C-alpha positions as semicolon CSV with decimal commas, in nm:
position;residue;x (nm);y (nm);z (nm)
1;M;0,026;-0,008;-0,018
2;S;0,203;0,344;-0,083
3;D;0,128;0,634;0,155
4;K;-0,123;0,768;-0,102
5;E;-0,264;0,509;-0,041
6;T;-0,247;0,498;0,359
7;M;-0,330;0,832;0,386
8;S;-0,648;0,804;0,233
9;G;-0,744;0,536;0,383
10;I;-0,723;0,682;0,723
11;R;-0,816;1,029;0,543
12;D;-1,187;0,802;0,500
13;W;-1,134;0,611;0,852
14;L;-1,147;0,926;1,019
15;N;-1,466;1,084;0,850
16;S;-1,649;0,764;0,899
17;R;-1,622;0,752;1,227
18;A;-1,669;1,162;1,253
19;G;-1,996;1,080;1,046
20;G;-1,875;1,228;0,750
21;P;-1,904;1,170;0,437
22;P;-1,466;1,013;0,246
23;N;-1,348;1,345;0,098
24;P;-1,138;1,325;-0,209
25;P;-0,815;1,468;-0,126
26;E;-0,869;1,721;-0,356
27;A;-1,075;1,880;-0,115
28;L;-0,913;1,855;0,170
29;P;-0,681;2,155;0,299
30;E;-0,296;2,185;0,294
31;P;-0,225;2,188;0,688
32;D;-0,100;2,434;0,806
33;I;0,323;2,456;0,761
34;D;0,323;2,709;1,057
35;A;0,185;2,500;1,323
36;G;0,459;2,265;1,250
37;E;0,427;2,018;1,598
38;S;0,037;2,009;1,644
39;V;0,006;1,898;1,335
40;A;0,285;1,660;1,329
41;K;0,150;1,527;1,642
42;R;-0,213;1,452;1,521
43;E;-0,138;1,311;1,248
44;E;0,029;1,048;1,423
45;E;-0,224;0,923;1,675
46;A;-0,492;0,931;1,368
47;V;-0,226;0,716;1,173
48;Q;-0,177;0,471;1,518
49;A;-0,553;0,501;1,583
50;F;-0,579;0,382;1,203
51;L;-0,347;0,074;1,244
52;A;-0,515;0,007;1,572
53;S;-0,805;-0,065;1,384
54;R;-0,695;-0,197;1,138
55;R;-0,526;-0,428;1,354
56;G;-0,873;-0,505;1,521
57;E;-0,747;-0,306;1,859
58;A;-0,955;-0,033;1,892
């Protein structure tokens, strides 16, 4: 699975948990580069939650 496919899967999973529809990548805003560490932390938490759900741990 490529990084793009993984991020798309994570995005769809997060949207499904939030009750929203899956969004195509072009519909999402670019992350705020100035937010730096907090954005990276939220992304890492989302990735870990997604991977845990794929393993059946969530």
